[in-house]
PDB file of C-alpha atoms in Angstrom:
ATOM      1  CA  LYS E  44     -29.808 -15.109  53.167  1.00 79.00           C
ATOM      2  CA  THR E  45     -27.283 -16.865  50.875  1.00 86.00           C
ATOM      3  CA  TYR E  46     -27.760 -18.135  47.346  1.00 91.00           C
ATOM      4  CA  HIS E  47     -25.641 -19.061  44.330  1.00 94.00           C
ATOM      5  CA  LYS E  48     -26.599 -19.153  40.668  1.00 96.00           C
ATOM      6  CA  PHE E  49     -24.270 -20.629  38.032  1.00 97.00           C
ATOM      7  CA  ASN E  50     -24.621 -20.019  34.257  1.00 97.00           C
ATOM      8  CA  ILE E  51     -22.595 -21.380  31.396  1.00 98.00           C
ATOM      9  CA  ARG E  52     -22.844 -20.437  27.715  1.00 97.00           C
ATOM     10  CA  PHE E  53     -21.194 -21.944  24.657  1.00 97.00           C
ATOM     11  CA  THR E  54     -21.234 -20.453  21.153  1.00 96.00           C
ATOM     12  CA  LYS E  55     -19.775 -21.822  17.938  1.00 97.00           C
ATOM     13  CA  SER E  56     -20.176 -20.499  14.423  1.00 95.00           C
ATOM     14  CA  ASN E  57     -18.471 -21.275  11.131  1.00 94.00           C
ATOM     15  CA  ARG E  58     -18.897 -19.617   7.767  1.00 93.00           C
ATOM     16  CA  LYS E  59     -16.987 -19.074   4.529  1.00 90.00           C
ATOM     17  CA  ALA E  60     -16.919 -16.181   2.090  1.00 87.00           C
ATOM     18  CA  ASN E  61     -15.851 -16.866  -1.495  1.00 83.00           C
ATOM     19  CA  SER E  62     -13.433 -14.335  -3.036  1.00 77.00           C
ATOM     20  CA  GLY E  63     -11.686 -13.852  -6.355  1.00 72.00           C
ATOM     21  CA  ALA E  64      -7.933 -13.993  -6.773  1.00 69.00           C
ATOM     22  CA  SER E  65      -5.977 -11.366  -4.922  1.00 64.00           C
ATOM     23  CA  ASN E  66      -4.920  -8.461  -7.094  1.00 59.00           C
ATOM     24  CA  SER E  67      -1.939  -7.815  -4.849  1.00 55.00           C
ATOM     25  CA  ARG E  68       1.382  -9.422  -5.697  1.00 51.00           C
ATOM     26  CA  ASN E  69       4.717  -8.237  -4.428  1.00 46.00           C
ATOM     27  CA  ILE E  70       7.008  -8.645  -7.429  1.00 45.00           C
ATOM     28  CA  GLY E  71       9.376  -5.815  -6.609  1.00 40.00           C
ATOM     29  CA  THR E  72       8.841  -2.141  -7.293  1.00 42.00           C
ATOM     30  CA  ASN E  73      10.696  -2.114 -10.628  1.00 44.00           C
ATOM     31  CA  GLN E  74       8.868  -5.184 -11.905  1.00 48.00           C
ATOM     32  CA  GLN E  75       5.481  -3.864 -10.830  1.00 47.00           C
ATOM     33  CA  ASN E  76       6.074  -0.646 -12.779  1.00 49.00           C
ATOM     34  CA  ASN E  77       7.289  -2.561 -15.838  1.00 49.00           C
ATOM     35  CA  ILE E  78       4.613  -5.228 -15.845  1.00 50.00           C
ATOM     36  CA  TYR E  79       1.520  -3.560 -14.392  1.00 49.00           C
ATOM     37  CA  ASN E  80       2.484   0.070 -15.142  1.00 50.00           C
ATOM     38  CA  GLY E  81       2.403   0.589 -11.373  1.00 51.00           C
ATOM     39  CA  SER E  82      -1.238  -0.438 -11.021  1.00 52.00           C
ATOM     40  CA  ASN E  83      -2.327  -3.950 -10.036  1.00 53.00           C
ATOM     41  CA  SER E  84      -5.999  -2.971 -10.208  1.00 56.00           C
ATOM     42  CA  ALA E  85      -5.707  -1.580 -13.764  1.00 57.00           C
ATOM     43  CA  TYR E  86      -3.570  -4.391 -15.212  1.00 58.00           C
ATOM     44  CA  GLY E  87      -3.629  -7.256 -12.664  1.00 60.00           C
ATOM     45  CA  SER E  88      -5.546 -10.532 -12.740  1.00 60.00           C
ATOM     46  CA  ASN E  89      -8.878  -8.947 -11.761  1.00 60.00           C
ATOM     47  CA  SER E  90      -8.719  -6.234 -14.427  1.00 62.00           C
ATOM     48  CA  ALA E  91     -10.644  -6.164 -17.695  1.00 63.00           C
ATOM     49  CA  TYR E  92      -7.540  -7.592 -19.412  1.00 62.00           C
ATOM     50  CA  GLY E  93      -7.230 -10.726 -17.296  1.00 65.00           C
ATOM     51  CA  MET E  94      -8.866 -14.136 -17.150  1.00 67.00           C
ATOM     52  CA  SER E  95      -8.644 -15.923 -13.820  1.00 69.00           C
ATOM     53  CA  ALA E  96      -9.297 -19.650 -13.586  1.00 71.00           C
ATOM     54  CA  LEU E  97     -11.752 -20.958 -10.998  1.00 72.00           C
ATOM     55  CA  SER E  98      -8.822 -22.482  -9.068  1.00 73.00           C
ATOM     56  CA  THR E  99      -7.567 -18.969  -8.193  1.00 76.00           C
ATOM     57  CA  ARG E 100     -10.625 -18.261  -6.034  1.00 76.00           C
ATOM     58  CA  TYR E 101     -10.260 -18.705  -2.294  1.00 80.00           C
ATOM     59  CA  TYR E 102     -12.406 -18.823   0.825  1.00 83.00           C
ATOM     60  CA  SER E 103     -12.006 -16.535   3.798  1.00 85.00           C
ATOM     61  CA  GLU E 104     -13.156 -18.723   6.670  1.00 88.00           C
ATOM     62  CA  TYR E 105     -14.593 -17.350   9.883  1.00 91.00           C
ATOM     63  CA  ARG E 106     -14.624 -19.796  12.798  1.00 94.00           C
ATOM     64  CA  PHE E 107     -15.641 -18.455  16.185  1.00 95.00           C
ATOM     65  CA  THR E 108     -15.884 -20.386  19.472  1.00 97.00           C
ATOM     66  CA  SER E 109     -16.767 -18.871  22.837  1.00 97.00           C
ATOM     67  CA  LEU E 110     -17.265 -20.264  26.331  1.00 98.00           C
ATOM     68  CA  ALA E 111     -18.488 -18.135  29.225  1.00 97.00           C
ATOM     69  CA  ALA E 112     -19.191 -19.106  32.842  1.00 98.00           C
ATOM     70  CA  GLU E 113     -20.734 -16.873  35.504  1.00 97.00           C
ATOM     71  CA  LEU E 114     -21.332 -17.378  39.219  1.00 97.00           C
ATOM     72  CA  ASN E 115     -23.723 -14.939  40.925  1.00 96.00           C
ATOM     73  CA  SER E 116     -23.669 -15.145  44.714  1.00 96.00           C
ATOM     74  CA  ARG E 117     -25.408 -13.319  47.529  1.00 95.00           C
ATOM     75  CA  PHE E 118     -24.142 -13.330  51.111  1.00 92.00           C
ATOM     76  CA  GLY E 119     -26.524 -11.306  53.261  1.00 89.00           C
ATOM     77  CA  ASN E 120     -26.203  -7.743  52.003  1.00 90.00           C
ATOM     78  CA  TRP E 121     -23.249  -8.509  49.679  1.00 93.00           C
ATOM     79  CA  ASN E 122     -23.504  -9.464  45.981  1.00 95.00           C
ATOM     80  CA  ASN E 123     -20.660 -11.044  44.042  1.00 96.00           C
ATOM     81  CA  THR E 124     -20.397 -11.858  40.335  1.00 96.00           C
ATOM     82  CA  LEU E 125     -17.473 -13.953  39.155  1.00 97.00           C
ATOM     83  CA  ARG E 126     -17.256 -14.274  35.379  1.00 97.00           C
ATOM     84  CA  GLY E 127     -14.763 -16.037  33.102  1.00 97.00           C
ATOM     85  CA  THR E 128     -14.764 -16.102  29.288  1.00 97.00           C
ATOM     86  CA  TYR E 129     -12.669 -17.714  26.612  1.00 97.00           C
ATOM     87  CA  SER E 130     -13.028 -16.995  22.905  1.00 97.00           C
ATOM     88  CA  PHE E 131     -11.151 -18.294  19.896  1.00 96.00           C
ATOM     89  CA  GLN E 132     -11.379 -16.644  16.496  1.00 93.00           C
ATOM     90  CA  ASP E 133      -9.792 -18.555  13.619  1.00 91.00           C
ATOM     91  CA  GLN E 134      -9.689 -16.948  10.144  1.00 88.00           C
ATOM     92  CA  PRO E 135      -7.685 -19.063   7.694  1.00 85.00           C
ATOM     93  CA  ARG E 136      -7.893 -19.001   3.916  1.00 82.00           C
ATOM     94  CA  SER E 137      -8.623 -22.152   1.951  1.00 81.00           C
ATOM     95  CA  ASN E 138      -9.511 -23.335  -1.532  1.00 80.00           C
ATOM     96  CA  GLU E 139     -11.268 -26.279  -3.127  1.00 78.00           C
ATOM     97  CA  TYR E 140      -8.442 -27.476  -5.349  1.00 75.00           C
ATOM     98  CA  GLY E 141      -5.521 -28.261  -3.061  1.00 72.00           C
ATOM     99  CA  ASP E 142      -2.034 -26.829  -3.356  1.00 73.00           C
ATOM    100  CA  GLN E 143      -1.095 -25.863  -6.901  1.00 74.00           C
ATOM    101  CA  PRO E 144       1.611 -23.627  -8.299  1.00 75.00           C
ATOM    102  CA  THR E 145       0.432 -20.226  -9.451  1.00 75.00           C
ATOM    103  CA  VAL E 146       0.904 -19.358 -13.114  1.00 76.00           C
ATOM    104  CA  GLU E 147       0.426 -15.857 -14.460  1.00 74.00           C
ATOM    105  CA  ILE E 148       0.758 -15.021 -18.154  1.00 74.00           C
ATOM    106  CA  VAL E 149       1.267 -11.367 -19.025  1.00 71.00           C
ATOM    107  CA  MET E 150       0.991 -10.017 -22.560  1.00 71.00           C
ATOM    108  CA  ASN E 151       2.224  -6.799 -24.145  1.00 69.00           C
ATOM    109  CA  ASP E 152      -0.745  -4.515 -24.847  1.00 69.00           C
ATOM    110  CA  GLY E 153       1.228  -2.566 -27.451  1.00 73.00           C
ATOM    111  CA  GLN E 154       1.609   0.461 -25.172  1.00 72.00           C
ATOM    112  CA  GLY E 155       4.472  -0.841 -23.088  1.00 68.00           C
ATOM    113  CA  HIS E 156       2.237  -2.381 -20.414  1.00 67.00           C
ATOM    114  CA  PHE E 157       2.087  -6.065 -19.667  1.00 66.00           C
ATOM    115  CA  PRO E 158      -1.348  -6.734 -18.163  1.00 66.00           C
ATOM    116  CA  THR E 159      -2.293 -10.167 -16.889  1.00 65.00           C
ATOM    117  CA  TRP E 160      -3.745 -12.231 -19.698  1.00 66.00           C
ATOM    118  CA  ALA E 161      -4.358 -15.469 -17.800  1.00 73.00           C
ATOM    119  CA  PHE E 162      -4.011 -16.464 -14.156  1.00 74.00           C
ATOM    120  CA  MET E 163      -4.368 -20.019 -12.801  1.00 75.00           C
ATOM    121  CA  GLY E 164      -3.492 -22.062  -9.737  1.00 75.00           C
ATOM    122  CA  ASP E 165      -3.704 -21.019  -6.095  1.00 74.00           C
ATOM    123  CA  ASP E 166      -4.047 -17.408  -5.126  1.00 71.00           C
ATOM    124  CA  VAL E 167      -0.534 -16.552  -3.923  1.00 68.00           C
ATOM    125  CA  PHE E 168      -1.755 -15.354  -0.513  1.00 68.00           C
ATOM    126  CA  THR E 169      -4.004 -18.339   0.320  1.00 70.00           C
ATOM    127  CA  ALA E 170      -1.577 -21.020   1.503  1.00 69.00           C
ATOM    128  CA  GLY E 171      -0.147 -20.144   4.898  1.00 69.00           C
ATOM    129  CA  ASN E 172      -2.428 -17.132   5.420  1.00 75.00           C
ATOM    130  CA  LEU E 173      -3.905 -17.326   8.904  1.00 78.00           C
ATOM    131  CA  SER E 174      -5.301 -15.081  11.589  1.00 84.00           C
ATOM    132  CA  GLN E 175      -6.029 -16.445  15.065  1.00 89.00           C
ATOM    133  CA  THR E 176      -7.036 -14.617  18.229  1.00 92.00           C
ATOM    134  CA  LYS E 177      -7.523 -16.140  21.677  1.00 94.00           C
ATOM    135  CA  ASN E 178      -9.061 -14.062  24.462  1.00 95.00           C
ATOM    136  CA  PHE E 179      -9.178 -14.926  28.151  1.00 96.00           C
ATOM    137  CA  VAL E 180     -11.100 -12.609  30.499  1.00 96.00           C
ATOM    138  CA  LEU E 181     -11.750 -13.025  34.236  1.00 97.00           C
ATOM    139  CA  THR E 182     -13.771 -10.469  36.219  1.00 97.00           C
ATOM    140  CA  ASP E 183     -14.973 -10.303  39.818  1.00 96.00           C
ATOM    141  CA  GLU E 184     -17.497  -7.677  40.948  1.00 96.00           C
ATOM    142  CA  LEU E 185     -18.488  -7.169  44.598  1.00 96.00           C
ATOM    143  CA  SER E 186     -21.220  -4.766  45.685  1.00 96.00           C
ATOM    144  CA  THR E 187     -23.276  -3.859  48.744  1.00 94.00           C
ATOM    145  CA  THR E 188     -25.599  -1.132  49.953  1.00 91.00           C
ATOM    146  CA  ILE E 189     -24.993   0.564  53.302  1.00 90.00           C
ATOM    147  CA  GLY E 190     -27.728   3.091  54.075  1.00 90.00           C
ATOM    148  CA  ARG E 191     -27.943   5.444  51.126  1.00 91.00           C
ATOM    149  CA  HIS E 192     -24.534   4.429  49.814  1.00 92.00           C
ATOM    150  CA  HIS E 193     -23.917   1.812  47.176  1.00 92.00           C
ATOM    151  CA  LEU E 194     -20.380   0.423  47.259  1.00 94.00           C
ATOM    152  CA  PHE E 195     -18.860  -1.379  44.318  1.00 94.00           C
ATOM    153  CA  ALA E 196     -15.435  -2.974  43.798  1.00 96.00           C
ATOM    154  CA  GLY E 197     -14.139  -5.060  40.964  1.00 95.00           C
ATOM    155  CA  SER E 198     -11.128  -6.616  39.344  1.00 96.00           C
ATOM    156  CA  LEU E 199     -10.350  -7.576  35.777  1.00 95.00           C
ATOM    157  CA  TRP E 200      -7.749  -9.811  34.195  1.00 95.00           C
ATOM    158  CA  HIS E 201      -7.455  -9.976  30.416  1.00 94.00           C
ATOM    159  CA  ARG E 202      -5.081 -11.909  28.169  1.00 94.00           C
ATOM    160  CA  GLU E 203      -5.093 -11.809  24.372  1.00 92.00           C
ATOM    161  CA  LEU E 204      -2.925 -13.984  22.139  1.00 89.00           C
ATOM    162  CA  ILE E 205      -2.744 -13.069  18.450  1.00 86.00           C
ATOM    163  CA  LEU E 206      -1.160 -15.100  15.656  1.00 84.00           C
ATOM    164  CA  ILE E 207      -0.992 -13.632  12.145  1.00 78.00           C
ATOM    165  CA  PRO E 208       1.591 -15.488  10.061  1.00 72.00           C
ATOM    166  CA  LEU E 209       1.777 -15.079   6.297  1.00 64.00           C
ATOM    167  CA  LEU E 210       3.895 -17.763   4.713  1.00 62.00           C
ATOM    168  CA  LEU E 211       4.144 -17.396   0.962  1.00 59.00           C
ATOM    169  CA  THR E 212       4.518 -21.088   0.196  1.00 59.00           C
ATOM    170  CA  THR E 213       2.864 -21.179  -3.231  1.00 58.00           C
ATOM    171  CA  PRO E 214       5.390 -20.863  -6.055  1.00 59.00           C
ATOM    172  CA  LEU E 215       4.521 -18.090  -8.521  1.00 61.00           C
ATOM    173  CA  TYR E 216       5.534 -18.442 -12.163  1.00 61.00           C
ATOM    174  CA  ARG E 217       5.097 -15.376 -14.368  1.00 60.00           C
ATOM    175  CA  PHE E 218       5.483 -15.624 -18.152  1.00 59.00           C
ATOM    176  CA  ARG E 219       5.717 -12.776 -20.657  1.00 61.00           C
ATOM    177  CA  GLY E 220       3.773 -14.125 -23.612  1.00 60.00           C
ATOM    178  CA  LEU E 221       2.794 -17.632 -24.633  1.00 62.00           C
ATOM    179  CA  ARG E 222       6.008 -18.836 -26.346  1.00 62.00           C
ATOM    180  CA  LEU E 223       7.827 -19.523 -23.089  1.00 60.00           C
ATOM    181  CA  LEU E 224       4.767 -21.222 -21.584  1.00 62.00           C
ATOM    182  CA  ARG E 225       4.363 -23.504 -24.644  1.00 68.00           C
ATOM    183  CA  HIS E 226       8.055 -24.407 -24.404  1.00 65.00           C
ATOM    184  CA  LEU E 227       7.752 -25.275 -20.687  1.00 64.00           C
ATOM    185  CA  LEU E 228       4.632 -27.356 -21.273  1.00 68.00           C
ATOM    186  CA  ARG E 229       6.414 -29.337 -24.015  1.00 73.00           C
ATOM    187  CA  GLU E 230       9.378 -29.914 -21.683  1.00 66.00           C
ATOM    188  CA  ALA E 231       7.053 -31.011 -18.868  1.00 66.00           C
ATOM    189  CA  ARG E 232       5.378 -33.615 -21.121  1.00 71.00           C
ATOM    190  CA  ARG E 233       8.778 -35.157 -21.855  1.00 69.00           C
ATOM    191  CA  LEU E 234       9.429 -35.806 -18.157  1.00 60.00           C
TER     192      LEU E 234
END
């Protein structure tokens, strides 16, 4: 007795999670100690000192696509299952406001620390931040029963491609106090 049964499945899901501005900025070890007193979480843009504009928020996107095909066959006393799957996981970051330069204003708190006072523009890790994974899996399983013995043999092929670039393409401007920022804004209006 011979029969074949073929199944195919397709799955796609997309969702976004809204997040506040990243508290992590690599400004050099000396600068981090001078400006944040060595602690981004205590003095950075998400601390009690800082105000972050709505434009600094970003979305972590989760896009998942999967395709699976399976062929179940029976040839007399032999069973065979051939299965192939492909999945693609795409996790970029995005925002609602397009590409903008990042501006951070730090103020002296009188104790030698310079916590973030205001933060606006893109989160510095949003543009160019991407995580993609592609999986390819192929399996073949062959089985039969001979008397009291059940025999099973199989093979597996798996390929995974991972891409995790981080391109810091957003310019970051950091100002100590408001005088320099006011001066730059005046100069920008003249242009």
